[in-house]
């Protein structure tokens, strides 16, 4: 009978004991290549709000005040939420996963911008419709 092993790799945890300082530079590029599944908390540095809106205070303020849900701080999280909500109508988990990836690919970097009410409300539980 096969044994179950739990491997705890401290890839993105800087506080982990015995962490090889070169480990992140060796593993994180595989996230970018799609080889490893990205953790939910993973946000590429270029899509953090400070890097994405460098020297654009108006863009930063509009995103924060109009479109980011509570708990979101970056455009990447907005695109994830909208893609997941848009794909949520699919019937099977495989179809949901497929269409979430498809929707995310066009939302990423604002290649497609849905209407403001969609960007604001899709996937949010903190909004009550009237």
PDB file of C-alpha atoms in Angstrom:
ATOM      1  CA  UNK A   1       0.000   0.000   0.000  1.00  0.00           C
ATOM      2  CA  UNK A   2       1.275   3.457  -0.867  1.00  0.00           C
ATOM      3  CA  UNK A   3       2.157   5.848   1.887  1.00  0.00           C
ATOM      4  CA  UNK A   4       0.942   9.425   1.975  1.00  0.00           C
ATOM      5  CA  UNK A   5       3.684  12.011   2.323  1.00  0.00           C
ATOM      6  CA  UNK A   6       3.180  15.643   3.142  1.00  0.00           C
ATOM      7  CA  UNK A   7       5.914  17.829   1.745  1.00  0.00           C
ATOM      8  CA  UNK A   8       6.064  21.322   3.164  1.00  0.00           C
ATOM      9  CA  UNK A   9       8.268  23.389   0.884  1.00  0.00           C
ATOM     10  CA  UNK A  10       8.938  26.877   2.252  1.00  0.00           C
ATOM     11  CA  UNK A  11       9.027  28.461  -1.206  1.00  0.00           C
ATOM     12  CA  UNK A  12       7.301  31.742  -0.519  1.00  0.00           C
ATOM     13  CA  UNK A  13       7.605  31.845   3.271  1.00  0.00           C
ATOM     14  CA  UNK A  14      10.580  34.033   4.201  1.00  0.00           C
ATOM     15  CA  UNK A  15      10.238  33.146   7.911  1.00  0.00           C
ATOM     16  CA  UNK A  16      10.621  29.390   7.347  1.00  0.00           C
ATOM     17  CA  UNK A  17      13.519  27.750   9.155  1.00  0.00           C
ATOM     18  CA  UNK A  18      16.363  26.350   7.049  1.00  0.00           C
ATOM     19  CA  UNK A  19      15.099  28.232   4.005  1.00  0.00           C
ATOM     20  CA  UNK A  20      17.526  28.266   1.103  1.00  0.00           C
ATOM     21  CA  UNK A  21      17.737  31.909  -0.062  1.00  0.00           C
ATOM     22  CA  UNK A  22      18.057  30.721  -3.677  1.00  0.00           C
ATOM     23  CA  UNK A  23      14.929  28.564  -3.500  1.00  0.00           C
ATOM     24  CA  UNK A  24      12.477  31.314  -4.421  1.00  0.00           C
ATOM     25  CA  UNK A  25      14.432  32.354  -7.513  1.00  0.00           C
ATOM     26  CA  UNK A  26      14.478  28.721  -8.654  1.00  0.00           C
ATOM     27  CA  UNK A  27      10.800  27.933  -8.019  1.00  0.00           C
ATOM     28  CA  UNK A  28       8.816  31.140  -8.540  1.00  0.00           C
ATOM     29  CA  UNK A  29       9.590  31.295 -12.287  1.00  0.00           C
ATOM     30  CA  UNK A  30       7.773  27.969 -12.649  1.00  0.00           C
ATOM     31  CA  UNK A  31       4.629  29.704 -11.342  1.00  0.00           C
ATOM     32  CA  UNK A  32       4.973  32.189 -14.188  1.00  0.00           C
ATOM     33  CA  UNK A  33       5.363  29.348 -16.689  1.00  0.00           C
ATOM     34  CA  UNK A  34       2.215  27.650 -15.406  1.00  0.00           C
ATOM     35  CA  UNK A  35       4.048  24.494 -14.342  1.00  0.00           C
ATOM     36  CA  UNK A  36       2.979  24.723 -10.715  1.00  0.00           C
ATOM     37  CA  UNK A  37      -0.411  25.809  -9.444  1.00  0.00           C
ATOM     38  CA  UNK A  38      -0.251  29.308  -8.050  1.00  0.00           C
ATOM     39  CA  UNK A  39      -1.364  29.780  -4.450  1.00  0.00           C
ATOM     40  CA  UNK A  40      -4.450  31.962  -4.036  1.00  0.00           C
ATOM     41  CA  UNK A  41      -2.328  34.643  -2.395  1.00  0.00           C
ATOM     42  CA  UNK A  42       0.127  34.811  -5.317  1.00  0.00           C
ATOM     43  CA  UNK A  43       0.177  38.195  -7.067  1.00  0.00           C
ATOM     44  CA  UNK A  44       2.821  38.930  -9.716  1.00  0.00           C
ATOM     45  CA  UNK A  45       4.796  41.977  -8.658  1.00  0.00           C
ATOM     46  CA  UNK A  46       3.943  43.942 -11.809  1.00  0.00           C
ATOM     47  CA  UNK A  47       0.241  43.606 -10.911  1.00  0.00           C
ATOM     48  CA  UNK A  48       0.496  45.005  -7.403  1.00  0.00           C
ATOM     49  CA  UNK A  49      -1.296  48.326  -7.220  1.00  0.00           C
ATOM     50  CA  UNK A  50       1.889  50.315  -6.558  1.00  0.00           C
ATOM     51  CA  UNK A  51       3.742  48.849  -9.546  1.00  0.00           C
ATOM     52  CA  UNK A  52       0.760  48.813 -11.906  1.00  0.00           C
ATOM     53  CA  UNK A  53      -0.234  52.418 -11.218  1.00  0.00           C
ATOM     54  CA  UNK A  54       3.222  53.949 -10.824  1.00  0.00           C
ATOM     55  CA  UNK A  55       2.833  57.743 -10.797  1.00  0.00           C
ATOM     56  CA  UNK A  56      -0.937  57.460 -11.447  1.00  0.00           C
ATOM     57  CA  UNK A  57      -2.708  58.497  -8.265  1.00  0.00           C
ATOM     58  CA  UNK A  58      -6.031  58.985 -10.072  1.00  0.00           C
ATOM     59  CA  UNK A  59      -5.992  55.418 -11.453  1.00  0.00           C
ATOM     60  CA  UNK A  60      -5.074  54.062  -8.028  1.00  0.00           C
ATOM     61  CA  UNK A  61      -7.867  56.004  -6.323  1.00  0.00           C
ATOM     62  CA  UNK A  62     -10.513  54.988  -8.874  1.00  0.00           C
ATOM     63  CA  UNK A  63      -9.586  51.314  -8.579  1.00  0.00           C
ATOM     64  CA  UNK A  64      -9.580  51.425  -4.772  1.00  0.00           C
ATOM     65  CA  UNK A  65     -12.769  53.458  -4.372  1.00  0.00           C
ATOM     66  CA  UNK A  66     -14.932  51.983  -7.121  1.00  0.00           C
ATOM     67  CA  UNK A  67     -13.852  48.456  -8.012  1.00  0.00           C
ATOM     68  CA  UNK A  68     -11.835  46.648  -5.354  1.00  0.00           C
ATOM     69  CA  UNK A  69     -13.928  44.570  -2.951  1.00  0.00           C
ATOM     70  CA  UNK A  70     -13.206  44.524   0.791  1.00  0.00           C
ATOM     71  CA  UNK A  71     -10.057  42.482   1.308  1.00  0.00           C
ATOM     72  CA  UNK A  72      -8.736  43.209  -2.186  1.00  0.00           C
ATOM     73  CA  UNK A  73      -5.752  45.488  -2.661  1.00  0.00           C
ATOM     74  CA  UNK A  74      -4.515  44.851  -6.214  1.00  0.00           C
ATOM     75  CA  UNK A  75      -5.862  44.643  -9.790  1.00  0.00           C
ATOM     76  CA  UNK A  76      -4.877  40.943  -9.906  1.00  0.00           C
ATOM     77  CA  UNK A  77      -7.406  40.161  -7.159  1.00  0.00           C
ATOM     78  CA  UNK A  78     -10.120  42.091  -9.011  1.00  0.00           C
ATOM     79  CA  UNK A  79      -9.512  40.066 -12.184  1.00  0.00           C
ATOM     80  CA  UNK A  80      -9.567  36.795 -10.198  1.00  0.00           C
ATOM     81  CA  UNK A  81     -12.878  37.684  -8.547  1.00  0.00           C
ATOM     82  CA  UNK A  82     -14.585  38.769 -11.765  1.00  0.00           C
ATOM     83  CA  UNK A  83     -13.303  35.740 -13.711  1.00  0.00           C
ATOM     84  CA  UNK A  84     -14.468  33.336 -10.998  1.00  0.00           C
ATOM     85  CA  UNK A  85     -17.898  34.973 -10.747  1.00  0.00           C
ATOM     86  CA  UNK A  86     -18.356  34.988 -14.508  1.00  0.00           C
ATOM     87  CA  UNK A  87     -17.438  31.301 -14.772  1.00  0.00           C
ATOM     88  CA  UNK A  88     -19.607  30.321 -11.797  1.00  0.00           C
ATOM     89  CA  UNK A  89     -22.676  29.769 -14.002  1.00  0.00           C
ATOM     90  CA  UNK A  90     -21.085  26.728 -15.663  1.00  0.00           C
ATOM     91  CA  UNK A  91     -22.502  23.342 -14.652  1.00  0.00           C
ATOM     92  CA  UNK A  92     -19.388  21.245 -14.057  1.00  0.00           C
ATOM     93  CA  UNK A  93     -16.268  22.002 -12.013  1.00  0.00           C
ATOM     94  CA  UNK A  94     -14.131  21.335 -15.095  1.00  0.00           C
ATOM     95  CA  UNK A  95     -16.123  23.840 -17.161  1.00  0.00           C
ATOM     96  CA  UNK A  96     -15.947  26.392 -14.337  1.00  0.00           C
ATOM     97  CA  UNK A  97     -12.180  25.999 -14.114  1.00  0.00           C
ATOM     98  CA  UNK A  98     -11.773  26.198 -17.896  1.00  0.00           C
ATOM     99  CA  UNK A  99     -13.908  29.304 -18.296  1.00  0.00           C
ATOM    100  CA  UNK A 100     -12.434  31.006 -15.247  1.00  0.00           C
ATOM    101  CA  UNK A 101      -9.008  30.692 -16.889  1.00  0.00           C
ATOM    102  CA  UNK A 102     -10.410  31.950 -20.208  1.00  0.00           C
ATOM    103  CA  UNK A 103     -12.113  34.948 -18.622  1.00  0.00           C
ATOM    104  CA  UNK A 104      -9.044  35.734 -16.520  1.00  0.00           C
ATOM    105  CA  UNK A 105      -6.849  35.721 -19.627  1.00  0.00           C
ATOM    106  CA  UNK A 106      -8.856  38.545 -21.202  1.00  0.00           C
ATOM    107  CA  UNK A 107      -9.373  40.488 -17.959  1.00  0.00           C
ATOM    108  CA  UNK A 108      -5.671  40.398 -17.078  1.00  0.00           C
ATOM    109  CA  UNK A 109      -3.916  43.701 -17.697  1.00  0.00           C
ATOM    110  CA  UNK A 110      -7.330  45.214 -18.548  1.00  0.00           C
ATOM    111  CA  UNK A 111      -7.269  43.757 -22.084  1.00  0.00           C
ATOM    112  CA  UNK A 112     -11.043  43.576 -21.718  1.00  0.00           C
ATOM    113  CA  UNK A 113     -12.911  45.838 -19.333  1.00  0.00           C
ATOM    114  CA  UNK A 114     -16.477  44.827 -18.510  1.00  0.00           C
ATOM    115  CA  UNK A 115     -18.996  47.455 -17.463  1.00  0.00           C
ATOM    116  CA  UNK A 116     -18.280  49.231 -14.202  1.00  0.00           C
ATOM    117  CA  UNK A 117     -21.156  47.581 -12.357  1.00  0.00           C
ATOM    118  CA  UNK A 118     -19.806  44.153 -13.381  1.00  0.00           C
ATOM    119  CA  UNK A 119     -16.283  44.981 -12.199  1.00  0.00           C
ATOM    120  CA  UNK A 120     -17.682  46.406  -8.988  1.00  0.00           C
ATOM    121  CA  UNK A 121     -20.262  43.746  -8.163  1.00  0.00           C
ATOM    122  CA  UNK A 122     -19.308  40.404  -9.729  1.00  0.00           C
ATOM    123  CA  UNK A 123     -18.440  37.847  -7.079  1.00  0.00           C
ATOM    124  CA  UNK A 124     -19.042  40.100  -4.097  1.00  0.00           C
ATOM    125  CA  UNK A 125     -21.061  38.926  -1.113  1.00  0.00           C
ATOM    126  CA  UNK A 126     -21.096  42.304   0.611  1.00  0.00           C
ATOM    127  CA  UNK A 127     -23.544  43.914  -1.837  1.00  0.00           C
ATOM    128  CA  UNK A 128     -27.316  43.652  -1.569  1.00  0.00           C
ATOM    129  CA  UNK A 129     -29.323  44.215  -4.718  1.00  0.00           C
ATOM    130  CA  UNK A 130     -32.549  46.178  -4.523  1.00  0.00           C
TER     131      UNK A 130
END
